[in-house]
């Protein structure tokens, strides 16, 4: 039950311009609380060149591959508390810029394309020359993808020469190839999460095409539809029935089972969307399903957005200080990477709970067969803490918490006004040097009919303060009307004191000079007015 | 006819014995409020015909008799009634014949209902006024304290005391002592347990040097506290040991004590010691001991409850109650009590912390403007669509009060300043105006300069929020007419436009501009700004009004009425010439007529035709308020009757005119017309059935008197539901025509007083009680056993009428 009596109103100048009300802090949704629970750091900052792709290994410990310049950097997903480069990182068997690293479904091999048109396959666990080199492309290969399920021997690649090739990796031979698969650079591709033979490609000719390598040659193209902008990224959603494509400022969701029907368009970015990836948000409650899936999109405009494709809503948005080119989210759900055009990889690591660590140590000690009884120190009155016991006790769930009423903070002059110490309040306000609060106190004193009495009671030092204040502020337009009248009154009332004191005389001289200046200003303003008003009259006709 | 706006604070409220209900005297009825919700549950009506002055709740002893709830009430009309307030039902009526100003029943707690003891006689101590002795007589004792046997309805012979005026009686909690404040002393009687004979009752006096205003008895100890006009609190400890003990041996012993052993006690009074506490700067209005006797509560004009710890004299304060305090009542529930404020509010307090949990809010009372205030003194405005009245209050608020529901809807704080009831008025809200649809409100507040320094007039525009009567500040305009005070403020119907006229000789038209779209970004530049300024020959502008369709703006420039086009700000026409400044202007419905009121030495009510641009007809009348109906061509005027009539000056007449006809359609006599106001309001939905039956225009007239009590009635209803002079009496008003003036002063005294009933009578009781007895909130519904008998009784009454 709230107290319905009136609050205390501190004094306020009538002409005081109030600052805009503070922005109400939005209450955090569970979703944004999840996204904010990541601890931010820069994973790698010395790369200089754009980080074009980030890929998480599909199996634990979820290594990360980042394509940047002429190398693919590998980071150890098991390292704690943050990712650390693997000892053999980076893989530098590239003669030119490396593109599109892709892990095999068991995480043992990594394939990557390059500016030279060569597709190379590396071991992940140790350094060495590439195991296989797949040559067919004449132009840079920007898309290399391993199938996401069960198939360990094939991969597909697409290049700027519009060639799409499906490779048998052990023999380094093309199983199928589609020269002229698109009419422009192929820049995006995604393997279906449900079948290893189906994949989608996106190209700068605005089209997205869906391929199946099982059917006889000539009828491999299952589906083609136009995104409307050069396609930068293509991603199958986990069901395999929905496809997300990014191009221009928009991300579109297509239903490929019903023949490529557009189901939703996300227009939340201001600049070109460069990459898409899948993420999962985990709730606080431990559930086994790994949380709800989200589609993460990053854009040149520096924003990363999280999109809930079950409800078709943007659920969270984060801003980074650079243009974003790539994004990755760990399958374990505790790491999120964003690559930028200036070679910085921003990393968000989920804070590991201390409780889990504590559980770990407990378990260990239980294994030892000896559980040390925690020694409980009994507090005695000889101990200082005895007298403070229970003070910092946290309330339990079952306790009924009575909140202490918030203490109202009052300015010094408000406190004095409450006690009706009028002159003291005026002096305190004058010594604080905030013009608006001085005027507020003066106006309140006027309302109490006490201002002139206060002025009459001021001693010489306090009168000096008042004169200094008047000298500074009497001509400020906001308060001039009130303060000029007051100045006149003060000089009339305290003429004797001022004449007898040298210091005060100086102040009065200053006041006089200031008023002369003000009169000069007014006169010149009137001159200007006189010049302008005939012009206005003429213009009005 | 709906009465409302009664004062809740005329006498102290009383809690029921379980602390769940609060019995408040409201005029000639007692309203019962729930302490948990603050809403009215029921009303004890039909027993008294004048103001109820005190309520005594009969305590219960046994928990089995919890449902029993009886009370005694006394009234100025000289009756004492016994009620069962759970039903509610009048059980018994005792006639005393003299106006009762205060009543206590001391021994009522000794023999509570439900105890096995045989109930003895109940004796009431009543403080009555003897109307036979005129107040002009010097040293006349108008007040008497009598004892009345309530059980036998018989007065006990003899007078307990005679006082100058009827005093408020107070009794100690155990019913042992009775006391009054009598000038500079306290008179205390020891009440005998069974033998009530005047000569047996012993009395002591405790003297002080100042006039005492309040007293309270300690619930356990022999201690009495008295408060005086200077704000001192005196505590006499161990009073009456000498006299009341009755033991001569003890008396002798006490006599041995010298005066030095009785610190602070004057005149060899019968008390052990007397101590003085002083915090209050002004008169103490109430004193009350807490039920455990550890604390004393005191309060007065400065609006602060002071809690004194009796052992140590330490103080705790509950400030900012916003109004002078009148009474403090403790409930049987120790965590609940209530304080009554002079602004017609009762605050329920959660006890140890003194937080206000609920407020029972009556309509706030009018306040007096400081000297030098110009303009019309109506402190009310009406939100006619919602049936609300907006009342200006002393603590810089606008209170919105629902006329039909008779409760407060909201309060809008106009000036953010702490209100001190003791101070002189230096800041006040001078004007309030609500637009026709209630979506906009304008207020004007004035700060009085100190020696010509720091005066400020500010005009504030408010926008309504999502709920009725919830306004948020939109724009503040400081010194809208530089130094000059604003005489009126009016909103244009159907537009976001307002006009203010000032005594400084100009009027300003204000418009509200919405957000301006600039470069695809919405600029939040909403607010009110001045659109145009107009003046007429430099004369002071005294009143302003818009026509019903908003096409014409009428401004009174002292003695003439100027008509303007509000959009282009062009003077269209000038009408009329009166001798004194016009104080109020109003267009009449959709007709072409305009009515103006003129004050000053030559008062006048004039109807002007805007099509012919001339005076249509006029009367020489001192009119207080004016209201015109929206959709008909009728208007009503509240006319003050001055002393020439021989009637009291406060009385007035409401005249209902049709604009075409100078003969009034109807006339009503009213009391307390000074400061009153009138308004036409559309009927509430709940009254639609009456209207459908009658087939008349659904417009009701509201009359608010000078004390903010109001009455709503249907001016067109010709049946006897309201006291109204019949059309045939003709009221002897001379027809003035278009040229002449007529005085009605002599004529009105011919009115037949039988026909001119004062419209302050209560509802006729419904003959169908089953419609009402089951109504009400479930927690307040009386037990079925009680309802059943009422219900059956009503059926029995019904049957013979059916047979007929």
PDB file of C-alpha atoms in Angstrom, chain B residues 388-606:
ATOM      1  CA  UNK B 388     -17.624  15.956 -13.343  1.00  0.00           C
ATOM      2  CA  UNK B 389     -17.089  19.150 -11.480  1.00  0.00           C
ATOM      3  CA  UNK B 390     -13.587  20.601 -11.313  1.00  0.00           C
ATOM      4  CA  UNK B 391     -13.023  22.428  -8.045  1.00  0.00           C
ATOM      5  CA  UNK B 392     -10.085  24.679  -7.319  1.00  0.00           C
ATOM      6  CA  UNK B 393      -8.550  23.934  -3.968  1.00  0.00           C
ATOM      7  CA  UNK B 394      -6.426  25.846  -1.579  1.00  0.00           C
ATOM      8  CA  UNK B 395      -3.464  23.486  -1.837  1.00  0.00           C
ATOM      9  CA  UNK B 396      -2.897  24.334  -5.507  1.00  0.00           C
ATOM     10  CA  UNK B 397      -4.872  21.417  -6.901  1.00  0.00           C
ATOM     11  CA  UNK B 398      -7.845  20.934  -9.141  1.00  0.00           C
ATOM     12  CA  UNK B 399     -10.133  18.306  -7.713  1.00  0.00           C
ATOM     13  CA  UNK B 400     -12.365  16.396 -10.094  1.00  0.00           C
ATOM     14  CA  UNK B 401     -15.494  15.232  -8.375  1.00  0.00           C
ATOM     15  CA  UNK B 402     -18.104  12.992  -9.920  1.00  0.00           C
ATOM     16  CA  UNK B 403     -21.485  14.641  -9.514  1.00  0.00           C
ATOM     17  CA  UNK B 404     -23.570  11.540 -10.019  1.00  0.00           C
ATOM     18  CA  UNK B 405     -21.437   9.152  -7.978  1.00  0.00           C
ATOM     19  CA  UNK B 406     -20.670  11.701  -5.255  1.00  0.00           C
ATOM     20  CA  UNK B 407     -17.021  10.813  -4.921  1.00  0.00           C
ATOM     21  CA  UNK B 408     -13.674  12.199  -5.907  1.00  0.00           C
ATOM     22  CA  UNK B 409     -12.282  11.027  -9.228  1.00  0.00           C
ATOM     23  CA  UNK B 410      -8.852  12.590  -9.216  1.00  0.00           C
ATOM     24  CA  UNK B 411      -6.752  15.501  -8.139  1.00  0.00           C
ATOM     25  CA  UNK B 412      -4.398  17.377 -10.420  1.00  0.00           C
ATOM     26  CA  UNK B 413      -1.557  19.239  -8.767  1.00  0.00           C
ATOM     27  CA  UNK B 414      -1.310  22.555 -10.594  1.00  0.00           C
ATOM     28  CA  UNK B 415       1.608  24.178  -8.770  1.00  0.00           C
ATOM     29  CA  UNK B 416       4.420  22.128  -7.373  1.00  0.00           C
ATOM     30  CA  UNK B 417       4.713  23.809  -4.032  1.00  0.00           C
ATOM     31  CA  UNK B 418       4.290  22.587  -0.496  1.00  0.00           C
ATOM     32  CA  UNK B 419       1.120  23.974   0.943  1.00  0.00           C
ATOM     33  CA  UNK B 420       1.336  25.432   4.451  1.00  0.00           C
ATOM     34  CA  UNK B 421      -2.108  26.027   5.896  1.00  0.00           C
ATOM     35  CA  UNK B 422      -0.765  28.603   8.354  1.00  0.00           C
ATOM     36  CA  UNK B 423       0.824  30.942   5.819  1.00  0.00           C
ATOM     37  CA  UNK B 424      -0.818  33.853   4.118  1.00  0.00           C
ATOM     38  CA  UNK B 425      -2.027  33.084   0.641  1.00  0.00           C
ATOM     39  CA  UNK B 426       0.696  34.119  -1.768  1.00  0.00           C
ATOM     40  CA  UNK B 427       0.033  31.674  -4.560  1.00  0.00           C
ATOM     41  CA  UNK B 428      -3.335  30.539  -5.735  1.00  0.00           C
ATOM     42  CA  UNK B 429      -4.989  28.902  -8.678  1.00  0.00           C
ATOM     43  CA  UNK B 430      -7.230  31.582 -10.061  1.00  0.00           C
ATOM     44  CA  UNK B 431      -9.030  29.990 -12.956  1.00  0.00           C
ATOM     45  CA  UNK B 432      -9.818  26.590 -14.343  1.00  0.00           C
ATOM     46  CA  UNK B 433     -11.553  25.737 -17.561  1.00  0.00           C
ATOM     47  CA  UNK B 434     -12.315  22.376 -19.117  1.00  0.00           C
ATOM     48  CA  UNK B 435     -13.091  21.953 -22.798  1.00  0.00           C
ATOM     49  CA  UNK B 436     -16.492  20.673 -23.822  1.00  0.00           C
ATOM     50  CA  UNK B 437     -15.367  17.100 -24.451  1.00  0.00           C
ATOM     51  CA  UNK B 438     -13.136  17.129 -21.391  1.00  0.00           C
ATOM     52  CA  UNK B 439      -9.934  16.405 -23.302  1.00  0.00           C
ATOM     53  CA  UNK B 440      -8.276  19.722 -22.492  1.00  0.00           C
ATOM     54  CA  UNK B 441      -7.939  21.710 -19.336  1.00  0.00           C
ATOM     55  CA  UNK B 442      -6.521  25.125 -18.761  1.00  0.00           C
ATOM     56  CA  UNK B 443      -5.508  26.605 -15.425  1.00  0.00           C
ATOM     57  CA  UNK B 444      -4.205  29.981 -14.395  1.00  0.00           C
ATOM     58  CA  UNK B 445      -2.196  30.375 -11.230  1.00  0.00           C
ATOM     59  CA  UNK B 446      -1.123  33.656  -9.753  1.00  0.00           C
ATOM     60  CA  UNK B 447       1.775  34.402  -7.454  1.00  0.00           C
ATOM     61  CA  UNK B 448       1.364  37.558  -5.489  1.00  0.00           C
ATOM     62  CA  UNK B 449       4.404  39.817  -5.563  1.00  0.00           C
ATOM     63  CA  UNK B 450       6.169  40.784  -2.363  1.00  0.00           C
ATOM     64  CA  UNK B 451       6.458  44.533  -2.398  1.00  0.00           C
ATOM     65  CA  UNK B 452       6.127  44.600  -6.181  1.00  0.00           C
ATOM     66  CA  UNK B 453       8.761  41.943  -6.635  1.00  0.00           C
ATOM     67  CA  UNK B 454       8.500  38.466  -8.065  1.00  0.00           C
ATOM     68  CA  UNK B 455       4.842  38.270  -9.025  1.00  0.00           C
ATOM     69  CA  UNK B 456       4.017  35.743 -11.693  1.00  0.00           C
ATOM     70  CA  UNK B 457       0.946  34.700 -13.641  1.00  0.00           C
ATOM     71  CA  UNK B 458       1.220  31.402 -15.421  1.00  0.00           C
ATOM     72  CA  UNK B 459      -1.176  29.776 -17.784  1.00  0.00           C
ATOM     73  CA  UNK B 460      -1.029  26.009 -18.005  1.00  0.00           C
ATOM     74  CA  UNK B 461      -2.581  23.741 -20.574  1.00  0.00           C
ATOM     75  CA  UNK B 462      -3.239  20.136 -19.690  1.00  0.00           C
ATOM     76  CA  UNK B 463      -4.096  17.149 -21.875  1.00  0.00           C
ATOM     77  CA  UNK B 464      -6.220  14.319 -20.675  1.00  0.00           C
ATOM     78  CA  UNK B 465      -4.611  10.919 -20.443  1.00  0.00           C
ATOM     79  CA  UNK B 466      -6.264   7.626 -21.134  1.00  0.00           C
ATOM     80  CA  UNK B 467      -8.628   7.829 -18.185  1.00  0.00           C
ATOM     81  CA  UNK B 468     -11.263  10.315 -17.263  1.00  0.00           C
ATOM     82  CA  UNK B 469      -9.996  13.327 -15.353  1.00  0.00           C
ATOM     83  CA  UNK B 470      -6.351  12.300 -15.562  1.00  0.00           C
ATOM     84  CA  UNK B 471      -4.515  15.258 -16.932  1.00  0.00           C
ATOM     85  CA  UNK B 472      -0.872  15.720 -17.766  1.00  0.00           C
ATOM     86  CA  UNK B 473       0.820  19.044 -18.197  1.00  0.00           C
ATOM     87  CA  UNK B 474       1.249  20.008 -21.822  1.00  0.00           C
ATOM     88  CA  UNK B 475       2.440  23.604 -21.907  1.00  0.00           C
ATOM     89  CA  UNK B 476       3.272  26.285 -19.382  1.00  0.00           C
ATOM     90  CA  UNK B 477       3.073  29.899 -20.497  1.00  0.00           C
ATOM     91  CA  UNK B 478       4.578  32.387 -18.075  1.00  0.00           C
ATOM     92  CA  UNK B 479       3.051  35.823 -17.965  1.00  0.00           C
ATOM     93  CA  UNK B 480       0.748  35.294 -20.934  1.00  0.00           C
ATOM     94  CA  UNK B 481      -0.447  38.894 -20.808  1.00  0.00           C
ATOM     95  CA  UNK B 482       2.757  40.290 -19.318  1.00  0.00           C
ATOM     96  CA  UNK B 483       1.798  41.701 -15.930  1.00  0.00           C
ATOM     97  CA  UNK B 484      -1.947  41.774 -16.341  1.00  0.00           C
ATOM     98  CA  UNK B 485      -4.192  39.252 -14.683  1.00  0.00           C
ATOM     99  CA  UNK B 486      -6.305  36.936 -16.753  1.00  0.00           C
ATOM    100  CA  UNK B 487     -10.044  37.495 -16.521  1.00  0.00           C
ATOM    101  CA  UNK B 488     -11.304  34.433 -18.321  1.00  0.00           C
ATOM    102  CA  UNK B 489     -10.254  31.349 -20.197  1.00  0.00           C
ATOM    103  CA  UNK B 490     -12.448  29.505 -22.689  1.00  0.00           C
ATOM    104  CA  UNK B 491     -11.963  26.594 -25.050  1.00  0.00           C
ATOM    105  CA  UNK B 492     -13.395  26.535 -28.549  1.00  0.00           C
ATOM    106  CA  UNK B 493     -15.781  23.629 -29.023  1.00  0.00           C
ATOM    107  CA  UNK B 494     -14.504  21.101 -31.516  1.00  0.00           C
ATOM    108  CA  UNK B 495     -11.086  22.693 -31.948  1.00  0.00           C
ATOM    109  CA  UNK B 496      -7.782  22.714 -30.163  1.00  0.00           C
ATOM    110  CA  UNK B 497      -8.081  26.383 -29.503  1.00  0.00           C
ATOM    111  CA  UNK B 498      -8.412  28.498 -26.408  1.00  0.00           C
ATOM    112  CA  UNK B 499      -8.806  32.160 -25.659  1.00  0.00           C
ATOM    113  CA  UNK B 500      -7.627  34.135 -22.655  1.00  0.00           C
ATOM    114  CA  UNK B 501      -8.773  37.646 -21.975  1.00  0.00           C
ATOM    115  CA  UNK B 502      -6.959  39.936 -19.619  1.00  0.00           C
ATOM    116  CA  UNK B 503      -7.623  43.071 -17.678  1.00  0.00           C
ATOM    117  CA  UNK B 504      -4.611  44.522 -19.442  1.00  0.00           C
ATOM    118  CA  UNK B 505      -6.748  45.210 -22.494  1.00  0.00           C
ATOM    119  CA  UNK B 506      -6.022  42.371 -24.860  1.00  0.00           C
ATOM    120  CA  UNK B 507      -7.046  38.828 -25.533  1.00  0.00           C
ATOM    121  CA  UNK B 508      -4.946  36.046 -26.982  1.00  0.00           C
ATOM    122  CA  UNK B 509      -5.967  33.047 -29.005  1.00  0.00           C
ATOM    123  CA  UNK B 510      -3.892  29.963 -28.297  1.00  0.00           C
ATOM    124  CA  UNK B 511      -3.685  26.960 -30.565  1.00  0.00           C
ATOM    125  CA  UNK B 512      -2.229  23.559 -30.065  1.00  0.00           C
ATOM    126  CA  UNK B 513       0.147  22.434 -32.749  1.00  0.00           C
ATOM    127  CA  UNK B 514       0.841  18.806 -33.199  1.00  0.00           C
ATOM    128  CA  UNK B 515       4.163  17.302 -34.181  1.00  0.00           C
ATOM    129  CA  UNK B 516       5.561  18.773 -37.367  1.00  0.00           C
ATOM    130  CA  UNK B 517       7.042  16.359 -39.845  1.00  0.00           C
ATOM    131  CA  UNK B 518      10.450  17.536 -40.874  1.00  0.00           C
ATOM    132  CA  UNK B 519      12.933  15.499 -42.913  1.00  0.00           C
ATOM    133  CA  UNK B 520      11.148  12.241 -42.139  1.00  0.00           C
ATOM    134  CA  UNK B 521      11.795  12.718 -38.444  1.00  0.00           C
ATOM    135  CA  UNK B 522       8.957  13.563 -36.138  1.00  0.00           C
ATOM    136  CA  UNK B 523       9.849  16.660 -34.206  1.00  0.00           C
ATOM    137  CA  UNK B 524       8.271  16.547 -30.789  1.00  0.00           C
ATOM    138  CA  UNK B 525       7.270  20.180 -30.943  1.00  0.00           C
ATOM    139  CA  UNK B 526       3.806  19.693 -29.608  1.00  0.00           C
ATOM    140  CA  UNK B 527       2.497  22.432 -27.448  1.00  0.00           C
ATOM    141  CA  UNK B 528       0.360  25.475 -27.235  1.00  0.00           C
ATOM    142  CA  UNK B 529       1.375  28.733 -28.786  1.00  0.00           C
ATOM    143  CA  UNK B 530      -0.205  32.089 -29.324  1.00  0.00           C
ATOM    144  CA  UNK B 531      -1.878  32.431 -32.678  1.00  0.00           C
ATOM    145  CA  UNK B 532      -3.187  35.953 -32.505  1.00  0.00           C
ATOM    146  CA  UNK B 533      -3.704  38.903 -30.219  1.00  0.00           C
ATOM    147  CA  UNK B 534      -6.615  41.295 -30.313  1.00  0.00           C
ATOM    148  CA  UNK B 535      -7.797  44.325 -28.431  1.00  0.00           C
ATOM    149  CA  UNK B 536     -10.648  46.785 -28.577  1.00  0.00           C
ATOM    150  CA  UNK B 537      -9.924  50.442 -27.865  1.00  0.00           C
ATOM    151  CA  UNK B 538      -7.524  49.423 -25.137  1.00  0.00           C
ATOM    152  CA  UNK B 539     -10.363  48.536 -22.814  1.00  0.00           C
ATOM    153  CA  UNK B 540      -9.940  45.767 -20.262  1.00  0.00           C
ATOM    154  CA  UNK B 541     -11.297  42.478 -21.519  1.00  0.00           C
ATOM    155  CA  UNK B 542     -13.454  41.024 -18.797  1.00  0.00           C
ATOM    156  CA  UNK B 543     -15.102  37.903 -20.212  1.00  0.00           C
ATOM    157  CA  UNK B 544     -14.867  35.579 -23.204  1.00  0.00           C
ATOM    158  CA  UNK B 545     -17.043  32.881 -24.713  1.00  0.00           C
ATOM    159  CA  UNK B 546     -17.214  30.800 -27.869  1.00  0.00           C
ATOM    160  CA  UNK B 547     -20.468  30.023 -29.599  1.00  0.00           C
ATOM    161  CA  UNK B 548     -21.692  26.438 -29.510  1.00  0.00           C
ATOM    162  CA  UNK B 549     -20.408  25.637 -32.998  1.00  0.00           C
ATOM    163  CA  UNK B 550     -17.181  27.528 -32.338  1.00  0.00           C
ATOM    164  CA  UNK B 551     -17.602  29.933 -35.220  1.00  0.00           C
ATOM    165  CA  UNK B 552     -17.942  33.125 -33.226  1.00  0.00           C
ATOM    166  CA  UNK B 553     -15.875  34.414 -30.343  1.00  0.00           C
ATOM    167  CA  UNK B 554     -17.503  36.911 -28.040  1.00  0.00           C
ATOM    168  CA  UNK B 555     -15.263  39.055 -25.852  1.00  0.00           C
ATOM    169  CA  UNK B 556     -16.587  41.517 -23.353  1.00  0.00           C
ATOM    170  CA  UNK B 557     -14.543  44.706 -23.551  1.00  0.00           C
ATOM    171  CA  UNK B 558     -15.570  46.220 -20.252  1.00  0.00           C
ATOM    172  CA  UNK B 559     -19.088  47.382 -21.151  1.00  0.00           C
ATOM    173  CA  UNK B 560     -19.555  46.278 -24.747  1.00  0.00           C
ATOM    174  CA  UNK B 561     -19.549  42.858 -26.318  1.00  0.00           C
ATOM    175  CA  UNK B 562     -17.277  42.411 -29.297  1.00  0.00           C
ATOM    176  CA  UNK B 563     -17.733  39.524 -31.720  1.00  0.00           C
ATOM    177  CA  UNK B 564     -14.698  38.107 -33.508  1.00  0.00           C
ATOM    178  CA  UNK B 565     -13.909  35.476 -36.075  1.00  0.00           C
ATOM    179  CA  UNK B 566     -11.521  33.243 -34.123  1.00  0.00           C
ATOM    180  CA  UNK B 567      -9.636  31.945 -37.180  1.00  0.00           C
ATOM    181  CA  UNK B 568      -8.814  35.201 -38.892  1.00  0.00           C
ATOM    182  CA  UNK B 569      -9.010  37.329 -35.722  1.00  0.00           C
ATOM    183  CA  UNK B 570     -11.227  39.929 -37.368  1.00  0.00           C
ATOM    184  CA  UNK B 571     -13.667  42.087 -35.422  1.00  0.00           C
ATOM    185  CA  UNK B 572     -17.110  41.251 -36.758  1.00  0.00           C
ATOM    186  CA  UNK B 573     -19.498  43.306 -34.672  1.00  0.00           C
ATOM    187  CA  UNK B 574     -19.944  45.254 -31.458  1.00  0.00           C
ATOM    188  CA  UNK B 575     -23.133  44.945 -29.422  1.00  0.00           C
ATOM    189  CA  UNK B 576     -24.641  46.641 -26.444  1.00  0.00           C
ATOM    190  CA  UNK B 577     -23.495  49.195 -24.002  1.00  0.00           C
ATOM    191  CA  UNK B 578     -23.903  48.625 -20.307  1.00  0.00           C
ATOM    192  CA  UNK B 579     -22.982  50.889 -17.473  1.00  0.00           C
ATOM    193  CA  UNK B 580     -20.714  48.525 -15.597  1.00  0.00           C
ATOM    194  CA  UNK B 581     -18.168  45.949 -16.705  1.00  0.00           C
ATOM    195  CA  UNK B 582     -19.575  42.675 -17.922  1.00  0.00           C
ATOM    196  CA  UNK B 583     -18.546  39.791 -15.676  1.00  0.00           C
ATOM    197  CA  UNK B 584     -19.807  36.796 -17.562  1.00  0.00           C
ATOM    198  CA  UNK B 585     -20.798  35.911 -21.101  1.00  0.00           C
ATOM    199  CA  UNK B 586     -22.453  32.870 -22.574  1.00  0.00           C
ATOM    200  CA  UNK B 587     -23.978  31.817 -25.869  1.00  0.00           C
ATOM    201  CA  UNK B 588     -27.312  30.123 -25.505  1.00  0.00           C
ATOM    202  CA  UNK B 589     -27.315  26.724 -27.095  1.00  0.00           C
ATOM    203  CA  UNK B 590     -27.460  26.897 -30.842  1.00  0.00           C
ATOM    204  CA  UNK B 591     -29.561  30.015 -30.883  1.00  0.00           C
ATOM    205  CA  UNK B 592     -28.374  33.367 -32.041  1.00  0.00           C
ATOM    206  CA  UNK B 593     -28.614  34.850 -28.581  1.00  0.00           C
ATOM    207  CA  UNK B 594     -25.931  35.780 -26.138  1.00  0.00           C
ATOM    208  CA  UNK B 595     -26.477  36.448 -22.464  1.00  0.00           C
ATOM    209  CA  UNK B 596     -24.294  38.690 -20.381  1.00  0.00           C
ATOM    210  CA  UNK B 597     -24.090  39.420 -16.680  1.00  0.00           C
ATOM    211  CA  UNK B 598     -23.023  42.747 -15.348  1.00  0.00           C
ATOM    212  CA  UNK B 599     -21.921  43.392 -11.825  1.00  0.00           C
ATOM    213  CA  UNK B 600     -21.026  46.556 -10.024  1.00  0.00           C
ATOM    214  CA  UNK B 601     -23.397  49.326  -9.054  1.00  0.00           C
ATOM    215  CA  UNK B 602     -25.851  48.746 -11.862  1.00  0.00           C
ATOM    216  CA  UNK B 603     -26.229  45.007 -12.090  1.00  0.00           C
ATOM    217  CA  UNK B 604     -27.884  43.686 -15.179  1.00  0.00           C
ATOM    218  CA  UNK B 605     -28.808  40.469 -16.898  1.00  0.00           C
ATOM    219  CA  UNK B 606     -29.004  41.123 -20.628  1.00  0.00           C
TER     220      UNK B 606
END
